[in-house]
PDB file of N, CA, C and O in Angstrom:
ATOM      1  N   UNK A1195     -74.968 216.469  54.662  1.00  0.00           N
ATOM      2  CA  UNK A1195     -74.857 216.742  53.228  1.00  0.00           C
ATOM      3  C   UNK A1195     -73.662 216.052  52.569  1.00  0.00           C
ATOM      4  O   UNK A1195     -73.644 215.868  51.372  1.00  0.00           O
ATOM      5  N   UNK A1196     -72.677 215.628  53.375  1.00  0.00           N
ATOM      6  CA  UNK A1196     -71.494 214.984  52.804  1.00  0.00           C
ATOM      7  C   UNK A1196     -71.432 213.493  53.143  1.00  0.00           C
ATOM      8  O   UNK A1196     -70.363 212.899  53.203  1.00  0.00           O
ATOM      9  N   UNK A1197     -72.580 212.859  53.333  1.00  0.00           N
ATOM     10  CA  UNK A1197     -72.639 211.432  53.656  1.00  0.00           C
ATOM     11  C   UNK A1197     -71.971 210.631  52.539  1.00  0.00           C
ATOM     12  O   UNK A1197     -72.199 210.864  51.353  1.00  0.00           O
ATOM     13  N   UNK A1198     -71.127 209.696  52.933  1.00  0.00           N
ATOM     14  CA  UNK A1198     -70.466 208.820  51.964  1.00  0.00           C
ATOM     15  C   UNK A1198     -70.414 207.408  52.531  1.00  0.00           C
ATOM     16  O   UNK A1198     -70.309 207.209  53.751  1.00  0.00           O
ATOM     17  N   UNK A1199     -70.492 206.435  51.665  1.00  0.00           N
ATOM     18  CA  UNK A1199     -70.436 205.031  52.047  1.00  0.00           C
ATOM     19  C   UNK A1199     -69.376 204.353  51.189  1.00  0.00           C
ATOM     20  O   UNK A1199     -69.437 204.403  49.959  1.00  0.00           O
ATOM     21  N   UNK A1200     -68.385 203.764  51.853  1.00  0.00           N
ATOM     22  CA  UNK A1200     -67.323 203.045  51.141  1.00  0.00           C
ATOM     23  C   UNK A1200     -67.467 201.560  51.410  1.00  0.00           C
ATOM     24  O   UNK A1200     -67.903 201.151  52.490  1.00  0.00           O
ATOM     25  N   UNK A1201     -67.127 200.747  50.434  1.00  0.00           N
ATOM     26  CA  UNK A1201     -67.149 199.295  50.558  1.00  0.00           C
ATOM     27  C   UNK A1201     -65.724 198.791  50.314  1.00  0.00           C
ATOM     28  O   UNK A1201     -65.336 198.548  49.173  1.00  0.00           O
ATOM     29  N   UNK A1202     -64.918 198.664  51.393  1.00  0.00           N
ATOM     30  CA  UNK A1202     -63.533 198.259  51.208  1.00  0.00           C
ATOM     31  C   UNK A1202     -63.360 196.783  50.844  1.00  0.00           C
ATOM     32  O   UNK A1202     -62.340 196.405  50.284  1.00  0.00           O
ATOM     33  N   UNK A1203     -64.352 195.943  51.181  1.00  0.00           N
ATOM     34  CA  UNK A1203     -64.229 194.542  50.827  1.00  0.00           C
ATOM     35  C   UNK A1203     -65.581 193.843  50.876  1.00  0.00           C
ATOM     36  O   UNK A1203     -66.506 194.286  51.554  1.00  0.00           O
ATOM     37  N   UNK A1204     -65.648 192.749  50.130  1.00  0.00           N
ATOM     38  CA  UNK A1204     -66.842 191.919  50.148  1.00  0.00           C
ATOM     39  C   UNK A1204     -66.435 190.491  49.785  1.00  0.00           C
ATOM     40  O   UNK A1204     -65.353 190.253  49.238  1.00  0.00           O
ATOM     41  N   UNK A1205     -67.296 189.555  50.103  1.00  0.00           N
ATOM     42  CA  UNK A1205     -67.065 188.152  49.766  1.00  0.00           C
ATOM     43  C   UNK A1205     -68.407 187.528  49.426  1.00  0.00           C
ATOM     44  O   UNK A1205     -69.439 187.891  49.991  1.00  0.00           O
ATOM     45  N   UNK A1206     -68.381 186.586  48.496  1.00  0.00           N
ATOM     46  CA  UNK A1206     -69.608 185.912  48.065  1.00  0.00           C
ATOM     47  C   UNK A1206     -69.417 184.408  48.183  1.00  0.00           C
ATOM     48  O   UNK A1206     -68.367 183.877  47.832  1.00  0.00           O
ATOM     49  N   UNK A1207     -70.440 183.747  48.704  1.00  0.00           N
ATOM     50  CA  UNK A1207     -70.468 182.297  48.749  1.00  0.00           C
ATOM     51  C   UNK A1207     -71.910 181.849  48.539  1.00  0.00           C
ATOM     52  O   UNK A1207     -72.800 182.242  49.298  1.00  0.00           O
ATOM     53  N   UNK A1208     -72.147 181.101  47.483  1.00  0.00           N
ATOM     54  CA  UNK A1208     -73.509 180.667  47.167  1.00  0.00           C
ATOM     55  C   UNK A1208     -74.420 181.871  47.020  1.00  0.00           C
ATOM     56  O   UNK A1208     -74.065 182.848  46.347  1.00  0.00           O
ATOM     57  N   UNK A1209     -75.582 181.839  47.678  1.00  0.00           N
ATOM     58  CA  UNK A1209     -76.524 182.953  47.541  1.00  0.00           C
ATOM     59  C   UNK A1209     -76.230 184.133  48.472  1.00  0.00           C
ATOM     60  O   UNK A1209     -76.978 185.101  48.507  1.00  0.00           O
ATOM     61  N   UNK A1210     -75.144 184.057  49.236  1.00  0.00           N
ATOM     62  CA  UNK A1210     -74.837 185.089  50.226  1.00  0.00           C
ATOM     63  C   UNK A1210     -73.667 185.967  49.789  1.00  0.00           C
ATOM     64  O   UNK A1210     -72.656 185.475  49.296  1.00  0.00           O
ATOM     65  N   UNK A1211     -73.818 187.256  50.019  1.00  0.00           N
ATOM     66  CA  UNK A1211     -72.732 188.211  49.842  1.00  0.00           C
ATOM     67  C   UNK A1211     -72.563 188.949  51.159  1.00  0.00           C
ATOM     68  O   UNK A1211     -73.544 189.415  51.752  1.00  0.00           O
ATOM     69  N   UNK A1212     -71.336 189.028  51.639  1.00  0.00           N
ATOM     70  CA  UNK A1212     -71.004 189.738  52.868  1.00  0.00           C
ATOM     71  C   UNK A1212     -70.274 191.016  52.465  1.00  0.00           C
ATOM     72  O   UNK A1212     -69.293 190.963  51.726  1.00  0.00           O
ATOM     73  N   UNK A1213     -70.769 192.146  52.940  1.00  0.00           N
ATOM     74  CA  UNK A1213     -70.253 193.444  52.528  1.00  0.00           C
ATOM     75  C   UNK A1213     -69.827 194.229  53.768  1.00  0.00           C
ATOM     76  O   UNK A1213     -70.657 194.518  54.633  1.00  0.00           O
ATOM     77  N   UNK A1214     -68.537 194.554  53.857  1.00  0.00           N
ATOM     78  CA  UNK A1214     -68.073 195.427  54.941  1.00  0.00           C
ATOM     79  C   UNK A1214     -68.106 196.846  54.415  1.00  0.00           C
ATOM     80  O   UNK A1214     -67.626 197.126  53.320  1.00  0.00           O
ATOM     81  N   UNK A1215     -68.713 197.746  55.194  1.00  0.00           N
ATOM     82  CA  UNK A1215     -68.873 199.128  54.739  1.00  0.00           C
ATOM     83  C   UNK A1215     -68.424 200.103  55.823  1.00  0.00           C
ATOM     84  O   UNK A1215     -68.383 199.771  57.004  1.00  0.00           O
ATOM     85  N   UNK A1216     -68.089 201.307  55.374  1.00  0.00           N
ATOM     86  CA  UNK A1216     -67.697 202.403  56.268  1.00  0.00           C
ATOM     87  C   UNK A1216     -68.491 203.632  55.846  1.00  0.00           C
ATOM     88  O   UNK A1216     -68.451 204.044  54.685  1.00  0.00           O
ATOM     89  N   UNK A1217     -69.243 204.195  56.779  1.00  0.00           N
ATOM     90  CA  UNK A1217     -70.041 205.398  56.520  1.00  0.00           C
ATOM     91  C   UNK A1217     -69.363 206.597  57.176  1.00  0.00           C
ATOM     92  O   UNK A1217     -68.894 206.513  58.314  1.00  0.00           O
ATOM     93  N   UNK A1218     -69.297 207.709  56.458  1.00  0.00           N
ATOM     94  CA  UNK A1218     -68.745 208.950  57.004  1.00  0.00           C
ATOM     95  C   UNK A1218     -69.646 210.113  56.605  1.00  0.00           C
ATOM     96  O   UNK A1218     -70.420 210.025  55.656  1.00  0.00           O
ATOM     97  N   UNK A1219     -69.529 211.182  57.336  1.00  0.00           N
ATOM     98  CA  UNK A1219     -70.298 212.380  57.018  1.00  0.00           C
ATOM     99  C   UNK A1219     -70.232 213.376  58.150  1.00  0.00           C
ATOM    100  O   UNK A1219     -69.422 213.255  59.065  1.00  0.00           O
ATOM    101  N   UNK A1220     -71.108 214.350  58.085  1.00  0.00           N
ATOM    102  CA  UNK A1220     -71.217 215.360  59.122  1.00  0.00           C
ATOM    103  C   UNK A1220     -72.667 215.418  59.573  1.00  0.00           C
ATOM    104  O   UNK A1220     -73.567 215.541  58.745  1.00  0.00           O
ATOM    105  N   UNK A1221     -72.875 215.304  60.879  1.00  0.00           N
ATOM    106  CA  UNK A1221     -74.215 215.358  61.439  1.00  0.00           C
ATOM    107  C   UNK A1221     -74.352 216.548  62.372  1.00  0.00           C
ATOM    108  O   UNK A1221     -73.460 217.399  62.445  1.00  0.00           O
ATOM    109  N   UNK A1222     -75.440 216.594  63.117  1.00  0.00           N
ATOM    110  CA  UNK A1222     -75.678 217.716  64.037  1.00  0.00           C
ATOM    111  C   UNK A1222     -74.573 217.881  65.080  1.00  0.00           C
ATOM    112  O   UNK A1222     -74.329 218.985  65.556  1.00  0.00           O
ATOM    113  N   UNK A1223     -73.894 216.766  65.427  1.00  0.00           N
ATOM    114  CA  UNK A1223     -72.829 216.815  66.435  1.00  0.00           C
ATOM    115  C   UNK A1223     -71.435 216.870  65.813  1.00  0.00           C
ATOM    116  O   UNK A1223     -70.438 216.674  66.500  1.00  0.00           O
ATOM    117  N   UNK A1224     -71.344 217.095  64.512  1.00  0.00           N
ATOM    118  CA  UNK A1224     -70.051 217.159  63.844  1.00  0.00           C
ATOM    119  C   UNK A1224     -69.770 215.934  63.003  1.00  0.00           C
ATOM    120  O   UNK A1224     -70.660 215.134  62.721  1.00  0.00           O
ATOM    121  N   UNK A1225     -68.516 215.761  62.606  1.00  0.00           N
ATOM    122  CA  UNK A1225     -68.145 214.631  61.743  1.00  0.00           C
ATOM    123  C   UNK A1225     -68.388 213.288  62.433  1.00  0.00           C
ATOM    124  O   UNK A1225     -68.261 213.177  63.654  1.00  0.00           O
ATOM    125  N   UNK A1226     -68.715 212.279  61.645  1.00  0.00           N
ATOM    126  CA  UNK A1226     -68.903 210.933  62.185  1.00  0.00           C
ATOM    127  C   UNK A1226     -68.314 209.915  61.223  1.00  0.00           C
ATOM    128  O   UNK A1226     -68.128 210.181  60.037  1.00  0.00           O
ATOM    129  N   UNK A1227     -68.001 208.751  61.785  1.00  0.00           N
ATOM    130  CA  UNK A1227     -67.593 207.593  61.000  1.00  0.00           C
ATOM    131  C   UNK A1227     -68.025 206.356  61.760  1.00  0.00           C
ATOM    132  O   UNK A1227     -67.805 206.261  62.971  1.00  0.00           O
ATOM    133  N   UNK A1228     -68.672 205.443  61.100  1.00  0.00           N
ATOM    134  CA  UNK A1228     -68.964 204.151  61.694  1.00  0.00           C
ATOM    135  C   UNK A1228     -68.961 203.097  60.604  1.00  0.00           C
ATOM    136  O   UNK A1228     -68.979 203.405  59.425  1.00  0.00           O
ATOM    137  N   UNK A1229     -68.881 201.838  61.031  1.00  0.00           N
ATOM    138  CA  UNK A1229     -68.791 200.770  60.053  1.00  0.00           C
ATOM    139  C   UNK A1229     -69.699 199.625  60.429  1.00  0.00           C
ATOM    140  O   UNK A1229     -70.212 199.556  61.543  1.00  0.00           O
ATOM    141  N   UNK A1230     -69.881 198.749  59.487  1.00  0.00           N
ATOM    142  CA  UNK A1230     -70.728 197.600  59.723  1.00  0.00           C
ATOM    143  C   UNK A1230     -70.525 196.571  58.627  1.00  0.00           C
ATOM    144  O   UNK A1230     -69.660 196.707  57.762  1.00  0.00           O
ATOM    145  N   UNK A1231     -71.342 195.549  58.701  1.00  0.00           N
ATOM    146  CA  UNK A1231     -71.273 194.464  57.731  1.00  0.00           C
ATOM    147  C   UNK A1231     -72.704 194.045  57.396  1.00  0.00           C
ATOM    148  O   UNK A1231     -73.537 193.913  58.286  1.00  0.00           O
ATOM    149  N   UNK A1232     -72.982 193.883  56.120  1.00  0.00           N
ATOM    150  CA  UNK A1232     -74.283 193.374  55.677  1.00  0.00           C
ATOM    151  C   UNK A1232     -74.104 191.950  55.192  1.00  0.00           C
ATOM    152  O   UNK A1232     -73.089 191.604  54.599  1.00  0.00           O
ATOM    153  N   UNK A1233     -75.122 191.136  55.458  1.00  0.00           N
ATOM    154  CA  UNK A1233     -75.195 189.810  54.843  1.00  0.00           C
ATOM    155  C   UNK A1233     -76.412 189.844  53.939  1.00  0.00           C
ATOM    156  O   UNK A1233     -77.546 189.982  54.394  1.00  0.00           O
ATOM    157  N   UNK A1234     -76.173 189.766  52.656  1.00  0.00           N
ATOM    158  CA  UNK A1234     -77.240 189.878  51.661  1.00  0.00           C
ATOM    159  C   UNK A1234     -77.449 188.515  51.012  1.00  0.00           C
ATOM    160  O   UNK A1234     -76.494 187.876  50.570  1.00  0.00           O
ATOM    161  N   UNK A1235     -78.703 188.080  50.989  1.00  0.00           N
ATOM    162  CA  UNK A1235     -79.037 186.835  50.301  1.00  0.00           C
ATOM    163  C   UNK A1235     -79.840 187.169  49.057  1.00  0.00           C
ATOM    164  O   UNK A1235     -80.764 187.987  49.109  1.00  0.00           O
ATOM    165  N   UNK A1236     -79.481 186.545  47.945  1.00  0.00           N
ATOM    166  CA  UNK A1236     -80.222 186.761  46.705  1.00  0.00           C
ATOM    167  C   UNK A1236     -80.881 185.457  46.257  1.00  0.00           C
ATOM    168  O   UNK A1236     -80.429 184.361  46.586  1.00  0.00           O
ATOM    169  N   UNK A1237     -81.958 185.629  45.524  1.00  0.00           N
ATOM    170  CA  UNK A1237     -82.666 184.507  44.926  1.00  0.00           C
ATOM    171  C   UNK A1237     -83.161 184.962  43.561  1.00  0.00           C
ATOM    172  O   UNK A1237     -83.808 186.002  43.469  1.00  0.00           O
ATOM    173  N   UNK A1238     -82.826 184.232  42.528  1.00  0.00           N
ATOM    174  CA  UNK A1238     -83.205 184.588  41.158  1.00  0.00           C
ATOM    175  C   UNK A1238     -82.749 186.006  40.799  1.00  0.00           C
ATOM    176  O   UNK A1238     -83.465 186.752  40.131  1.00  0.00           O
ATOM    177  N   UNK A1239     -81.584 186.390  41.285  1.00  0.00           N
ATOM    178  CA  UNK A1239     -81.028 187.694  40.965  1.00  0.00           C
ATOM    179  C   UNK A1239     -81.599 188.862  41.757  1.00  0.00           C
ATOM    180  O   UNK A1239     -81.235 190.007  41.523  1.00  0.00           O
ATOM    181  N   UNK A1240     -82.485 188.590  42.706  1.00  0.00           N
ATOM    182  CA  UNK A1240     -83.100 189.646  43.523  1.00  0.00           C
ATOM    183  C   UNK A1240     -82.704 189.479  44.982  1.00  0.00           C
ATOM    184  O   UNK A1240     -82.529 188.358  45.468  1.00  0.00           O
ATOM    185  N   UNK A1241     -82.583 190.588  45.697  1.00  0.00           N
ATOM    186  CA  UNK A1241     -82.294 190.530  47.126  1.00  0.00           C
ATOM    187  C   UNK A1241     -83.555 190.058  47.846  1.00  0.00           C
ATOM    188  O   UNK A1241     -84.624 190.646  47.709  1.00  0.00           O
ATOM    189  N   UNK A1242     -83.441 188.975  48.600  1.00  0.00           N
ATOM    190  CA  UNK A1242     -84.589 188.471  49.359  1.00  0.00           C
ATOM    191  C   UNK A1242     -84.383 188.621  50.865  1.00  0.00           C
ATOM    192  O   UNK A1242     -85.320 188.439  51.638  1.00  0.00           O
ATOM    193  N   UNK A1243     -83.159 188.957  51.269  1.00  0.00           N
ATOM    194  CA  UNK A1243     -82.877 189.123  52.693  1.00  0.00           C
ATOM    195  C   UNK A1243     -81.633 189.983  52.840  1.00  0.00           C
ATOM    196  O   UNK A1243     -80.678 189.827  52.078  1.00  0.00           O
ATOM    197  N   UNK A1244     -81.661 190.898  53.806  1.00  0.00           N
ATOM    198  CA  UNK A1244     -80.494 191.735  54.071  1.00  0.00           C
ATOM    199  C   UNK A1244     -80.412 191.986  55.572  1.00  0.00           C
ATOM    200  O   UNK A1244     -81.265 192.668  56.132  1.00  0.00           O
ATOM    201  N   UNK A1245     -79.401 191.419  56.202  1.00  0.00           N
ATOM    202  CA  UNK A1245     -79.147 191.669  57.616  1.00  0.00           C
ATOM    203  C   UNK A1245     -78.028 192.685  57.717  1.00  0.00           C
ATOM    204  O   UNK A1245     -76.972 192.519  57.114  1.00  0.00           O
ATOM    205  N   UNK A1246     -78.251 193.728  58.500  1.00  0.00           N
ATOM    206  CA  UNK A1246     -77.253 194.775  58.703  1.00  0.00           C
ATOM    207  C   UNK A1246     -76.718 194.624  60.126  1.00  0.00           C
ATOM    208  O   UNK A1246     -77.484 194.628  61.083  1.00  0.00           O
ATOM    209  N   UNK A1247     -75.406 194.488  60.255  1.00  0.00           N
ATOM    210  CA  UNK A1247     -74.751 194.361  61.549  1.00  0.00           C
ATOM    211  C   UNK A1247     -73.941 195.620  61.807  1.00  0.00           C
ATOM    212  O   UNK A1247     -72.955 195.883  61.120  1.00  0.00           O
ATOM    213  N   UNK A1248     -74.393 196.414  62.776  1.00  0.00           N
ATOM    214  CA  UNK A1248     -73.680 197.629  63.142  1.00  0.00           C
ATOM    215  C   UNK A1248     -74.088 197.991  64.563  1.00  0.00           C
ATOM    216  O   UNK A1248     -75.268 198.169  64.843  1.00  0.00           O
ATOM    217  N   UNK A1249     -73.130 198.071  65.449  1.00  0.00           N
ATOM    218  CA  UNK A1249     -73.453 198.391  66.842  1.00  0.00           C
ATOM    219  C   UNK A1249     -72.848 199.719  67.279  1.00  0.00           C
ATOM    220  O   UNK A1249     -72.537 199.930  68.436  1.00  0.00           O
ATOM    221  N   UNK A1250     -72.696 200.639  66.333  1.00  0.00           N
ATOM    222  CA  UNK A1250     -72.171 201.957  66.663  1.00  0.00           C
ATOM    223  C   UNK A1250     -73.095 202.644  67.673  1.00  0.00           C
ATOM    224  O   UNK A1250     -74.322 202.505  67.592  1.00  0.00           O
ATOM    225  N   UNK A1251     -72.558 203.382  68.633  1.00  0.00           N
ATOM    226  CA  UNK A1251     -73.375 204.090  69.624  1.00  0.00           C
ATOM    227  C   UNK A1251     -74.383 205.064  68.991  1.00  0.00           C
ATOM    228  O   UNK A1251     -75.373 205.418  69.619  1.00  0.00           O
ATOM    229  N   UNK A1252     -74.153 205.470  67.762  1.00  0.00           N
ATOM    230  CA  UNK A1252     -75.103 206.334  67.056  1.00  0.00           C
ATOM    231  C   UNK A1252     -76.510 205.750  67.088  1.00  0.00           C
ATOM    232  O   UNK A1252     -77.484 206.450  67.348  1.00  0.00           O
ATOM    233  N   UNK A1253     -76.630 204.440  66.872  1.00  0.00           N
ATOM    234  CA  UNK A1253     -77.944 203.813  66.812  1.00  0.00           C
ATOM    235  C   UNK A1253     -78.622 203.763  68.181  1.00  0.00           C
ATOM    236  O   UNK A1253     -79.836 203.872  68.280  1.00  0.00           O
ATOM    237  N   UNK A1254     -77.845 203.623  69.239  1.00  0.00           N
ATOM    238  CA  UNK A1254     -78.408 203.670  70.589  1.00  0.00           C
ATOM    239  C   UNK A1254     -78.960 205.062  70.889  1.00  0.00           C
ATOM    240  O   UNK A1254     -80.023 205.206  71.497  1.00  0.00           O
ATOM    241  N   UNK A1255     -78.251 206.108  70.429  1.00  0.00           N
ATOM    242  CA  UNK A1255     -78.740 207.482  70.641  1.00  0.00           C
ATOM    243  C   UNK A1255     -80.038 207.708  69.864  1.00  0.00           C
ATOM    244  O   UNK A1255     -80.979 208.310  70.376  1.00  0.00           O
ATOM    245  N   UNK A1256     -80.103 207.232  68.633  1.00  0.00           N
ATOM    246  CA  UNK A1256     -81.318 207.388  67.835  1.00  0.00           C
ATOM    247  C   UNK A1256     -82.469 206.629  68.487  1.00  0.00           C
ATOM    248  O   UNK A1256     -83.579 207.145  68.614  1.00  0.00           O
ATOM    249  N   UNK A1257     -82.220 205.398  68.933  1.00  0.00           N
ATOM    250  CA  UNK A1257     -83.270 204.593  69.562  1.00  0.00           C
ATOM    251  C   UNK A1257     -83.776 205.259  70.842  1.00  0.00           C
ATOM    252  O   UNK A1257     -84.967 205.202  71.147  1.00  0.00           O
ATOM    253  N   UNK A1258     -82.888 205.908  71.593  1.00  0.00           N
ATOM    254  CA  UNK A1258     -83.291 206.566  72.842  1.00  0.00           C
ATOM    255  C   UNK A1258     -84.243 207.730  72.579  1.00  0.00           C
ATOM    256  O   UNK A1258     -85.033 208.095  73.452  1.00  0.00           O
ATOM    257  N   UNK A1259     -84.194 208.288  71.379  1.00  0.00           N
ATOM    258  CA  UNK A1259     -85.067 209.409  71.051  1.00  0.00           C
ATOM    259  C   UNK A1259     -86.433 208.964  70.521  1.00  0.00           C
ATOM    260  O   UNK A1259     -87.339 209.782  70.385  1.00  0.00           O
ATOM    261  N   UNK A1260     -86.585 207.675  70.241  1.00  0.00           N
ATOM    262  CA  UNK A1260     -87.860 207.164  69.719  1.00  0.00           C
ATOM    263  C   UNK A1260     -88.853 206.975  70.859  1.00  0.00           C
ATOM    264  O   UNK A1260     -88.460 206.695  71.999  1.00  0.00           O
ATOM    265  N   UNK A1261     -90.146 207.060  70.546  1.00  0.00           N
ATOM    266  CA  UNK A1261     -91.153 206.717  71.580  1.00  0.00           C
ATOM    267  C   UNK A1261     -90.947 205.281  72.019  1.00  0.00           C
ATOM    268  O   UNK A1261     -90.477 204.428  71.263  1.00  0.00           O
ATOM    269  N   UNK A1262     -91.299 204.972  73.259  1.00  0.00           N
ATOM    270  CA  UNK A1262     -91.059 203.628  73.839  1.00  0.00           C
ATOM    271  C   UNK A1262     -91.617 202.498  73.000  1.00  0.00           C
ATOM    272  O   UNK A1262     -91.023 201.435  72.925  1.00  0.00           O
ATOM    273  N   UNK A1263     -92.751 202.664  72.369  1.00  0.00           N
ATOM    274  CA  UNK A1263     -93.355 201.561  71.605  1.00  0.00           C
ATOM    275  C   UNK A1263     -92.551 201.215  70.353  1.00  0.00           C
ATOM    276  O   UNK A1263     -92.738 200.165  69.771  1.00  0.00           O
ATOM    277  N   UNK A1264     -91.579 202.041  69.944  1.00  0.00           N
ATOM    278  CA  UNK A1264     -90.796 201.776  68.731  1.00  0.00           C
ATOM    279  C   UNK A1264     -89.411 201.220  69.053  1.00  0.00           C
ATOM    280  O   UNK A1264     -88.650 200.942  68.157  1.00  0.00           O
ATOM    281  N   UNK A1265     -89.070 201.080  70.324  1.00  0.00           N
ATOM    282  CA  UNK A1265     -87.719 200.599  70.682  1.00  0.00           C
ATOM    283  C   UNK A1265     -87.673 199.096  70.719  1.00  0.00           C
ATOM    284  O   UNK A1265     -88.551 198.412  71.023  1.00  0.00           O
TER     285      UNK A1265
END
């Protein structure tokens, strides 16, 4: 219920914007914090591509709970 996303910095070059973010909140196991970086490409003012880079162990735990065909 207290999920928050902060963007402490970003950089833009041509059609690409790089965004470093920090996510915080409280989950079933208590408070959490993890961070990542997005690379967003725009074309004609619209987002046409967004790569999210985050290797927090949270995502490995979520993936382990998915059925095998979704991993």
